[in-house]
Amino acid sequence: MGNQTSLKQMIQGMALIGPGVVEGTVTNVAPLEITLANDAKMILSANSLIVPKHLTDHVVDANIMATSLKSKITLYMGLKVGESVYLLFYNNGKKYFVLDRKG
């Protein structure tokens, strides 16, 4: 009876992968690419990444010194090459949400 696969093993092999958290490293910023820490061959492109606003360069309105003076300020919060990030994967590992920088 050699190497028979049980019904349980077959079903587990076909099961969808649930969401989880992995680490990655930013390897390019334009376009954004992140390489998974545990699999150097797995390079995520901008198509599969969702980046929240707090991890991008963006402009905000600000009051200056509690006066009625308003100004726009640019926050340079974008990801940089070499930074480590935490990623939430979902949709059977097809989409990745960048949670935050590591440390």
mmCIF file of N, CA and C in Angstrom:
data_model
loop_
_atom_site.group_PDB
_atom_site.id
_atom_site.type_symbol
_atom_site.label_atom_id
_atom_site.label_comp_id
_atom_site.label_asym_id
_atom_site.label_seq_id
_atom_site.Cartn_x
_atom_site.Cartn_y
_atom_site.Cartn_z
ATOM 1 N N MET A 1 0.808 -1.198 0.000
ATOM 2 C CA MET A 1 0.000 0.000 0.000
ATOM 3 C C MET A 1 0.840 1.246 0.000
ATOM 4 N N GLY A 2 1.990 1.408 -0.364
ATOM 5 C CA GLY A 2 2.872 2.548 -0.585
ATOM 6 C C GLY A 2 2.432 3.884 -0.012
ATOM 7 N N ASN A 3 2.606 4.942 -0.793
ATOM 8 C CA ASN A 3 2.330 6.316 -0.371
ATOM 9 C C ASN A 3 0.931 6.742 -0.759
ATOM 10 N N GLN A 4 -0.039 6.324 -0.038
ATOM 11 C CA GLN A 4 -1.404 6.744 -0.311
ATOM 12 C C GLN A 4 -1.689 8.036 0.442
ATOM 13 N N THR A 5 -2.452 8.901 -0.210
ATOM 14 C CA THR A 5 -2.841 10.160 0.409
ATOM 15 C C THR A 5 -4.213 9.982 1.028
ATOM 16 N N SER A 6 -4.342 10.387 2.277
ATOM 17 C CA SER A 6 -5.625 10.255 2.938
ATOM 18 C C SER A 6 -6.588 11.324 2.432
ATOM 19 N N LEU A 7 -7.851 11.085 2.626
ATOM 20 C CA LEU A 7 -8.880 12.062 2.241
ATOM 21 C C LEU A 7 -8.659 13.373 2.981
ATOM 22 N N LYS A 8 -8.285 13.288 4.252
ATOM 23 C CA LYS A 8 -8.024 14.490 5.049
ATOM 24 C C LYS A 8 -6.884 15.309 4.438
ATOM 25 N N GLN A 9 -5.794 14.659 4.037
ATOM 26 C CA GLN A 9 -4.656 15.351 3.433
ATOM 27 C C GLN A 9 -5.053 16.017 2.109
ATOM 28 N N MET A 10 -5.884 15.351 1.341
ATOM 29 C CA MET A 10 -6.330 15.914 0.069
ATOM 30 C C MET A 10 -7.159 17.179 0.295
ATOM 31 N N ILE A 11 -8.066 17.131 1.256
ATOM 32 C CA ILE A 11 -8.923 18.284 1.544
ATOM 33 C C ILE A 11 -8.086 19.443 2.093
ATOM 34 N N GLN A 12 -7.148 19.151 3.003
ATOM 35 C CA GLN A 12 -6.292 20.205 3.546
ATOM 36 C C GLN A 12 -5.446 20.836 2.454
ATOM 37 N N GLY A 13 -5.013 20.059 1.491
ATOM 38 C CA GLY A 13 -4.217 20.577 0.385
ATOM 39 C C GLY A 13 -5.006 21.498 -0.525
ATOM 40 N N MET A 14 -6.318 21.332 -0.587
ATOM 41 C CA MET A 14 -7.160 22.164 -1.455
ATOM 42 C C MET A 14 -7.748 23.358 -0.709
ATOM 43 N N ALA A 15 -7.612 23.383 0.604
ATOM 44 C CA ALA A 15 -8.214 24.458 1.398
ATOM 45 C C ALA A 15 -7.578 25.798 1.072
ATOM 46 N N LEU A 16 -8.406 26.833 1.118
ATOM 47 C CA LEU A 16 -7.915 28.182 0.893
ATOM 48 C C LEU A 16 -7.047 28.622 2.065
ATOM 49 N N ILE A 17 -6.056 29.410 1.746
ATOM 50 C CA ILE A 17 -5.180 29.948 2.788
ATOM 51 C C ILE A 17 -5.873 31.146 3.408
ATOM 52 N N GLY A 18 -6.010 31.144 4.723
ATOM 53 C CA GLY A 18 -6.634 32.263 5.412
ATOM 54 C C GLY A 18 -5.666 33.433 5.540
ATOM 55 N N PRO A 19 -6.150 34.549 6.054
ATOM 56 C CA PRO A 19 -5.281 35.715 6.207
ATOM 57 C C PRO A 19 -4.185 35.457 7.238
ATOM 58 N N GLY A 20 -3.093 36.192 7.094
ATOM 59 C CA GLY A 20 -1.983 36.069 8.025
ATOM 60 C C GLY A 20 -1.033 37.233 7.846
ATOM 61 N N VAL A 21 -0.058 37.331 8.733
ATOM 62 C CA VAL A 21 0.907 38.421 8.699
ATOM 63 C C VAL A 21 2.287 37.867 8.360
ATOM 64 N N VAL A 22 2.971 38.540 7.442
ATOM 65 C CA VAL A 22 4.332 38.182 7.054
ATOM 66 C C VAL A 22 5.187 39.448 7.051
ATOM 67 N N GLU A 23 6.497 39.262 7.000
ATOM 68 C CA GLU A 23 7.422 40.392 6.909
ATOM 69 C C GLU A 23 7.962 40.485 5.496
ATOM 70 N N GLY A 24 8.307 41.715 5.113
ATOM 71 C CA GLY A 24 8.899 41.934 3.809
ATOM 72 C C GLY A 24 9.874 43.092 3.869
ATOM 73 N N THR A 25 10.621 43.271 2.772
ATOM 74 C CA THR A 25 11.578 44.365 2.648
ATOM 75 C C THR A 25 11.276 45.124 1.368
ATOM 76 N N VAL A 26 11.237 46.445 1.464
ATOM 77 C CA VAL A 26 11.007 47.284 0.291
ATOM 78 C C VAL A 26 12.247 47.197 -0.589
ATOM 79 N N THR A 27 12.069 46.753 -1.833
ATOM 80 C CA THR A 27 13.196 46.602 -2.750
ATOM 81 C C THR A 27 13.174 47.629 -3.879
ATOM 82 N N ASN A 28 12.046 48.316 -4.048
ATOM 83 C CA ASN A 28 11.921 49.370 -5.054
ATOM 84 C C ASN A 28 10.753 50.265 -4.641
ATOM 85 N N VAL A 29 10.845 51.561 -4.979
ATOM 86 C CA VAL A 29 9.754 52.466 -4.600
ATOM 87 C C VAL A 29 8.959 52.996 -5.783
ATOM 88 N N ALA A 30 9.516 53.006 -6.965
ATOM 89 C CA ALA A 30 8.782 53.515 -8.132
ATOM 90 C C ALA A 30 9.046 52.628 -9.338
ATOM 91 N N PRO A 31 8.233 51.647 -9.590
ATOM 92 C CA PRO A 31 7.024 51.256 -8.855
ATOM 93 C C PRO A 31 7.382 50.475 -7.588
ATOM 94 N N LEU A 32 6.451 50.483 -6.647
ATOM 95 C CA LEU A 32 6.676 49.824 -5.367
ATOM 96 C C LEU A 32 6.805 48.318 -5.550
ATOM 97 N N GLU A 33 7.853 47.764 -4.923
ATOM 98 C CA GLU A 33 8.052 46.319 -4.884
ATOM 99 C C GLU A 33 8.520 45.947 -3.489
ATOM 100 N N ILE A 34 7.951 44.871 -2.968
ATOM 101 C CA ILE A 34 8.338 44.366 -1.648
ATOM 102 C C ILE A 34 8.648 42.884 -1.791
ATOM 103 N N THR A 35 9.804 42.472 -1.258
ATOM 104 C CA THR A 35 10.213 41.074 -1.291
ATOM 105 C C THR A 35 9.915 40.451 0.063
ATOM 106 N N LEU A 36 9.269 39.292 0.067
ATOM 107 C CA LEU A 36 8.937 38.621 1.325
ATOM 108 C C LEU A 36 10.202 38.146 2.017
ATOM 109 N N ALA A 37 10.235 38.299 3.333
ATOM 110 C CA ALA A 37 11.416 37.954 4.123
ATOM 111 C C ALA A 37 11.715 36.465 4.080
ATOM 112 N N ASN A 38 10.699 35.632 4.044
ATOM 113 C CA ASN A 38 10.915 34.183 4.086
ATOM 114 C C ASN A 38 10.997 33.548 2.698
ATOM 115 N N ASP A 39 10.904 34.362 1.628
ATOM 116 C CA ASP A 39 10.947 33.827 0.273
ATOM 117 C C ASP A 39 11.473 34.899 -0.684
ATOM 118 N N ALA A 40 12.792 34.933 -0.881
ATOM 119 C CA ALA A 40 13.435 35.977 -1.702
ATOM 120 C C ALA A 40 12.950 35.966 -3.146
ATOM 121 N N LYS A 41 12.358 34.863 -3.591
ATOM 122 C CA LYS A 41 11.851 34.790 -4.968
ATOM 123 C C LYS A 41 10.467 35.410 -5.096
ATOM 124 N N MET A 42 9.806 35.659 -3.967
ATOM 125 C CA MET A 42 8.453 36.217 -3.980
ATOM 126 C C MET A 42 8.534 37.734 -3.891
ATOM 127 N N ILE A 43 8.473 38.384 -5.053
ATOM 128 C CA ILE A 43 8.517 39.843 -5.122
ATOM 129 C C ILE A 43 7.108 40.333 -5.425
ATOM 130 N N LEU A 44 6.569 41.140 -4.509
ATOM 131 C CA LEU A 44 5.213 41.662 -4.652
ATOM 132 C C LEU A 44 5.260 42.977 -5.413
ATOM 133 N N SER A 45 4.426 43.101 -6.427
ATOM 134 C CA SER A 45 4.376 44.332 -7.207
ATOM 135 C C SER A 45 3.250 45.228 -6.700
ATOM 136 N N ALA A 46 3.219 46.450 -7.191
ATOM 137 C CA ALA A 46 2.202 47.419 -6.787
ATOM 138 C C ALA A 46 0.792 46.881 -7.022
ATOM 139 N N ASN A 47 0.611 46.008 -8.013
ATOM 140 C CA ASN A 47 -0.715 45.452 -8.315
ATOM 141 C C ASN A 47 -1.283 44.630 -7.166
ATOM 142 N N SER A 48 -0.425 43.996 -6.393
ATOM 143 C CA SER A 48 -0.911 43.132 -5.316
ATOM 144 C C SER A 48 -0.784 43.790 -3.945
ATOM 145 N N LEU A 49 -0.336 45.055 -3.905
ATOM 146 C CA LEU A 49 -0.125 45.748 -2.637
ATOM 147 C C LEU A 49 -1.137 46.860 -2.428
ATOM 148 N N ILE A 50 -1.604 46.985 -1.200
ATOM 149 C CA ILE A 50 -2.443 48.115 -0.805
ATOM 150 C C ILE A 50 -1.662 48.842 0.289
ATOM 151 N N VAL A 51 -1.388 50.128 0.036
ATOM 152 C CA VAL A 51 -0.579 50.920 0.959
ATOM 153 C C VAL A 51 -1.453 52.008 1.576
ATOM 154 N N PRO A 52 -1.568 52.038 2.902
ATOM 155 C CA PRO A 52 -2.378 53.076 3.546
ATOM 156 C C PRO A 52 -1.702 54.444 3.435
ATOM 157 N N LYS A 53 -2.511 55.471 3.558
ATOM 158 C CA LYS A 53 -2.030 56.839 3.388
ATOM 159 C C LYS A 53 -0.876 57.188 4.323
ATOM 160 N N HIS A 54 -0.901 56.669 5.552
ATOM 161 C CA HIS A 54 0.157 57.036 6.503
ATOM 162 C C HIS A 54 1.533 56.505 6.102
ATOM 163 N N LEU A 55 1.611 55.662 5.082
ATOM 164 C CA LEU A 55 2.888 55.156 4.581
ATOM 165 C C LEU A 55 3.223 55.730 3.206
ATOM 166 N N THR A 56 2.625 56.872 2.884
ATOM 167 C CA THR A 56 2.893 57.542 1.612
ATOM 168 C C THR A 56 3.260 59.003 1.880
ATOM 169 N N ASP A 57 3.903 59.627 0.901
ATOM 170 C CA ASP A 57 4.103 61.069 0.965
ATOM 171 C C ASP A 57 2.750 61.698 0.657
ATOM 172 N N HIS A 58 2.322 62.641 1.492
ATOM 173 C CA HIS A 58 1.031 63.269 1.246
ATOM 174 C C HIS A 58 0.975 64.656 1.885
ATOM 175 N N VAL A 59 0.050 65.456 1.398
ATOM 176 C CA VAL A 59 -0.111 66.833 1.856
ATOM 177 C C VAL A 59 -1.282 66.894 2.827
ATOM 178 N N VAL A 60 -1.091 67.650 3.921
ATOM 179 C CA VAL A 60 -2.152 67.846 4.906
ATOM 180 C C VAL A 60 -2.330 69.337 5.159
ATOM 181 N N ASP A 61 -3.532 69.721 5.563
ATOM 182 C CA ASP A 61 -3.786 71.095 5.986
ATOM 183 C C ASP A 61 -3.384 71.217 7.442
ATOM 184 N N ALA A 62 -2.798 72.344 7.806
ATOM 185 C CA ALA A 62 -2.383 72.555 9.192
ATOM 186 C C ALA A 62 -2.623 73.989 9.601
ATOM 187 N N ASN A 63 -2.999 74.166 10.857
ATOM 188 C CA ASN A 63 -3.076 75.503 11.440
ATOM 189 C C ASN A 63 -1.705 75.841 11.986
ATOM 190 N N ILE A 64 -1.268 77.065 11.714
ATOM 191 C CA ILE A 64 0.040 77.494 12.187
ATOM 192 C C ILE A 64 -0.117 78.216 13.519
ATOM 193 N N MET A 65 0.542 77.675 14.543
ATOM 194 C CA MET A 65 0.593 78.295 15.870
ATOM 195 C C MET A 65 -0.780 78.691 16.393
ATOM 196 N N ALA A 66 -1.760 77.840 16.242
ATOM 197 C CA ALA A 66 -3.111 78.059 16.782
ATOM 198 C C ALA A 66 -3.712 79.400 16.358
ATOM 199 N N THR A 67 -3.341 79.870 15.184
ATOM 200 C CA THR A 67 -3.949 81.089 14.641
ATOM 201 C C THR A 67 -4.925 80.675 13.562
ATOM 202 N N SER A 68 -5.516 81.646 12.933
ATOM 203 C CA SER A 68 -6.423 81.328 11.840
ATOM 204 C C SER A 68 -5.653 81.097 10.542
ATOM 205 N N LEU A 69 -4.340 81.174 10.610
ATOM 206 C CA LEU A 69 -3.489 80.956 9.441
ATOM 207 C C LEU A 69 -3.459 79.468 9.096
ATOM 208 N N LYS A 70 -3.813 79.153 7.877
ATOM 209 C CA LYS A 70 -3.779 77.757 7.441
ATOM 210 C C LYS A 70 -2.716 77.600 6.375
ATOM 211 N N SER A 71 -2.117 76.439 6.360
ATOM 212 C CA SER A 71 -1.076 76.155 5.379
ATOM 213 C C SER A 71 -1.134 74.678 5.020
ATOM 214 N N LYS A 72 -0.544 74.359 3.911
ATOM 215 C CA LYS A 72 -0.429 72.952 3.509
ATOM 216 C C LYS A 72 0.991 72.496 3.821
ATOM 217 N N ILE A 73 1.096 71.316 4.405
ATOM 218 C CA ILE A 73 2.398 70.753 4.768
ATOM 219 C C ILE A 73 2.514 69.388 4.102
ATOM 220 N N THR A 74 3.669 69.127 3.521
ATOM 221 C CA THR A 74 3.915 67.815 2.928
ATOM 222 C C THR A 74 4.602 66.932 3.955
ATOM 223 N N LEU A 75 4.019 65.759 4.189
ATOM 224 C CA LEU A 75 4.609 64.760 5.081
ATOM 225 C C LEU A 75 5.306 63.719 4.213
ATOM 226 N N TYR A 76 6.590 63.596 4.377
ATOM 227 C CA TYR A 76 7.366 62.622 3.601
ATOM 228 C C TYR A 76 7.443 61.318 4.399
ATOM 229 N N MET A 77 6.378 60.548 4.288
ATOM 230 C CA MET A 77 6.243 59.310 5.053
ATOM 231 C C MET A 77 6.310 58.065 4.165
ATOM 232 N N GLY A 78 6.619 58.250 2.876
ATOM 233 C CA GLY A 78 6.643 57.134 1.938
ATOM 234 C C GLY A 78 7.675 56.080 2.302
ATOM 235 N N LEU A 79 7.409 54.869 1.872
ATOM 236 C CA LEU A 79 8.329 53.764 2.123
ATOM 237 C C LEU A 79 9.629 53.991 1.363
ATOM 238 N N LYS A 80 10.726 53.513 1.950
ATOM 239 C CA LYS A 80 12.047 53.678 1.355
ATOM 240 C C LYS A 80 12.698 52.314 1.159
ATOM 241 N N VAL A 81 13.554 52.219 0.151
ATOM 242 C CA VAL A 81 14.257 50.969 -0.139
ATOM 243 C C VAL A 81 15.035 50.529 1.100
ATOM 244 N N GLY A 82 14.911 49.264 1.437
ATOM 245 C CA GLY A 82 15.606 48.685 2.573
ATOM 246 C C GLY A 82 14.782 48.613 3.843
ATOM 247 N N GLU A 83 13.652 49.324 3.898
ATOM 248 C CA GLU A 83 12.817 49.276 5.093
ATOM 249 C C GLU A 83 12.107 47.930 5.202
ATOM 250 N N SER A 84 11.986 47.449 6.432
ATOM 251 C CA SER A 84 11.226 46.229 6.702
ATOM 252 C C SER A 84 9.793 46.628 7.042
ATOM 253 N N VAL A 85 8.848 45.843 6.541
ATOM 254 C CA VAL A 85 7.439 46.131 6.771
ATOM 255 C C VAL A 85 6.699 44.863 7.160
ATOM 256 N N TYR A 86 5.557 45.054 7.822
ATOM 257 C CA TYR A 86 4.639 43.959 8.109
ATOM 258 C C TYR A 86 3.518 44.006 7.080
ATOM 259 N N LEU A 87 3.164 42.848 6.571
ATOM 260 C CA LEU A 87 2.125 42.740 5.543
ATOM 261 C C LEU A 87 1.041 41.777 5.998
ATOM 262 N N LEU A 88 -0.201 42.148 5.771
ATOM 263 C CA LEU A 88 -1.332 41.261 6.012
ATOM 264 C C LEU A 88 -1.725 40.681 4.667
ATOM 265 N N PHE A 89 -1.625 39.362 4.513
ATOM 266 C CA PHE A 89 -2.041 38.769 3.243
ATOM 267 C C PHE A 89 -3.444 38.192 3.371
ATOM 268 N N TYR A 90 -4.193 38.283 2.278
ATOM 269 C CA TYR A 90 -5.562 37.770 2.248
ATOM 270 C C TYR A 90 -5.906 37.422 0.809
ATOM 271 N N ASN A 91 -7.139 37.033 0.558
ATOM 272 C CA ASN A 91 -7.581 36.619 -0.771
ATOM 273 C C ASN A 91 -6.705 35.479 -1.293
ATOM 274 N N ASN A 92 -6.474 34.505 -0.406
ATOM 275 C CA ASN A 92 -5.677 33.321 -0.740
ATOM 276 C C ASN A 92 -4.244 33.692 -1.124
ATOM 277 N N GLY A 93 -3.701 34.751 -0.503
ATOM 278 C CA GLY A 93 -2.326 35.158 -0.759
ATOM 279 C C GLY A 93 -2.136 35.969 -2.021
ATOM 280 N N LYS A 94 -3.232 36.494 -2.583
ATOM 281 C CA LYS A 94 -3.129 37.285 -3.816
ATOM 282 C C LYS A 94 -3.046 38.780 -3.549
ATOM 283 N N LYS A 95 -3.467 39.214 -2.369
ATOM 284 C CA LYS A 95 -3.439 40.629 -2.000
ATOM 285 C C LYS A 95 -2.694 40.786 -0.691
ATOM 286 N N TYR A 96 -1.969 41.903 -0.576
ATOM 287 C CA TYR A 96 -1.197 42.199 0.617
ATOM 288 C C TYR A 96 -1.447 43.634 1.027
ATOM 289 N N PHE A 97 -1.830 43.832 2.299
ATOM 290 C CA PHE A 97 -2.032 45.165 2.858
ATOM 291 C C PHE A 97 -0.820 45.480 3.716
ATOM 292 N N VAL A 98 -0.146 46.592 3.422
ATOM 293 C CA VAL A 98 1.035 46.980 4.188
ATOM 294 C C VAL A 98 0.559 47.574 5.515
ATOM 295 N N LEU A 99 0.793 46.866 6.597
ATOM 296 C CA LEU A 99 0.314 47.303 7.905
ATOM 297 C C LEU A 99 1.136 48.461 8.455
ATOM 298 N N ASP A 100 2.453 48.298 8.487
ATOM 299 C CA ASP A 100 3.311 49.345 9.051
ATOM 300 C C ASP A 100 4.765 48.965 8.850
ATOM 301 N N ARG A 101 5.622 49.913 9.161
ATOM 302 C CA ARG A 101 7.059 49.658 9.181
ATOM 303 C C ARG A 101 7.381 48.775 10.385
ATOM 304 N N LYS A 102 8.446 48.026 10.274
ATOM 305 C CA LYS A 102 8.873 47.182 11.390
ATOM 306 C C LYS A 102 9.758 48.014 12.314
ATOM 307 N N GLY A 103 9.488 47.913 13.610
ATOM 308 C CA GLY A 103 10.328 48.545 14.618
ATOM 309 C C GLY A 103 10.256 50.008 14.584
#
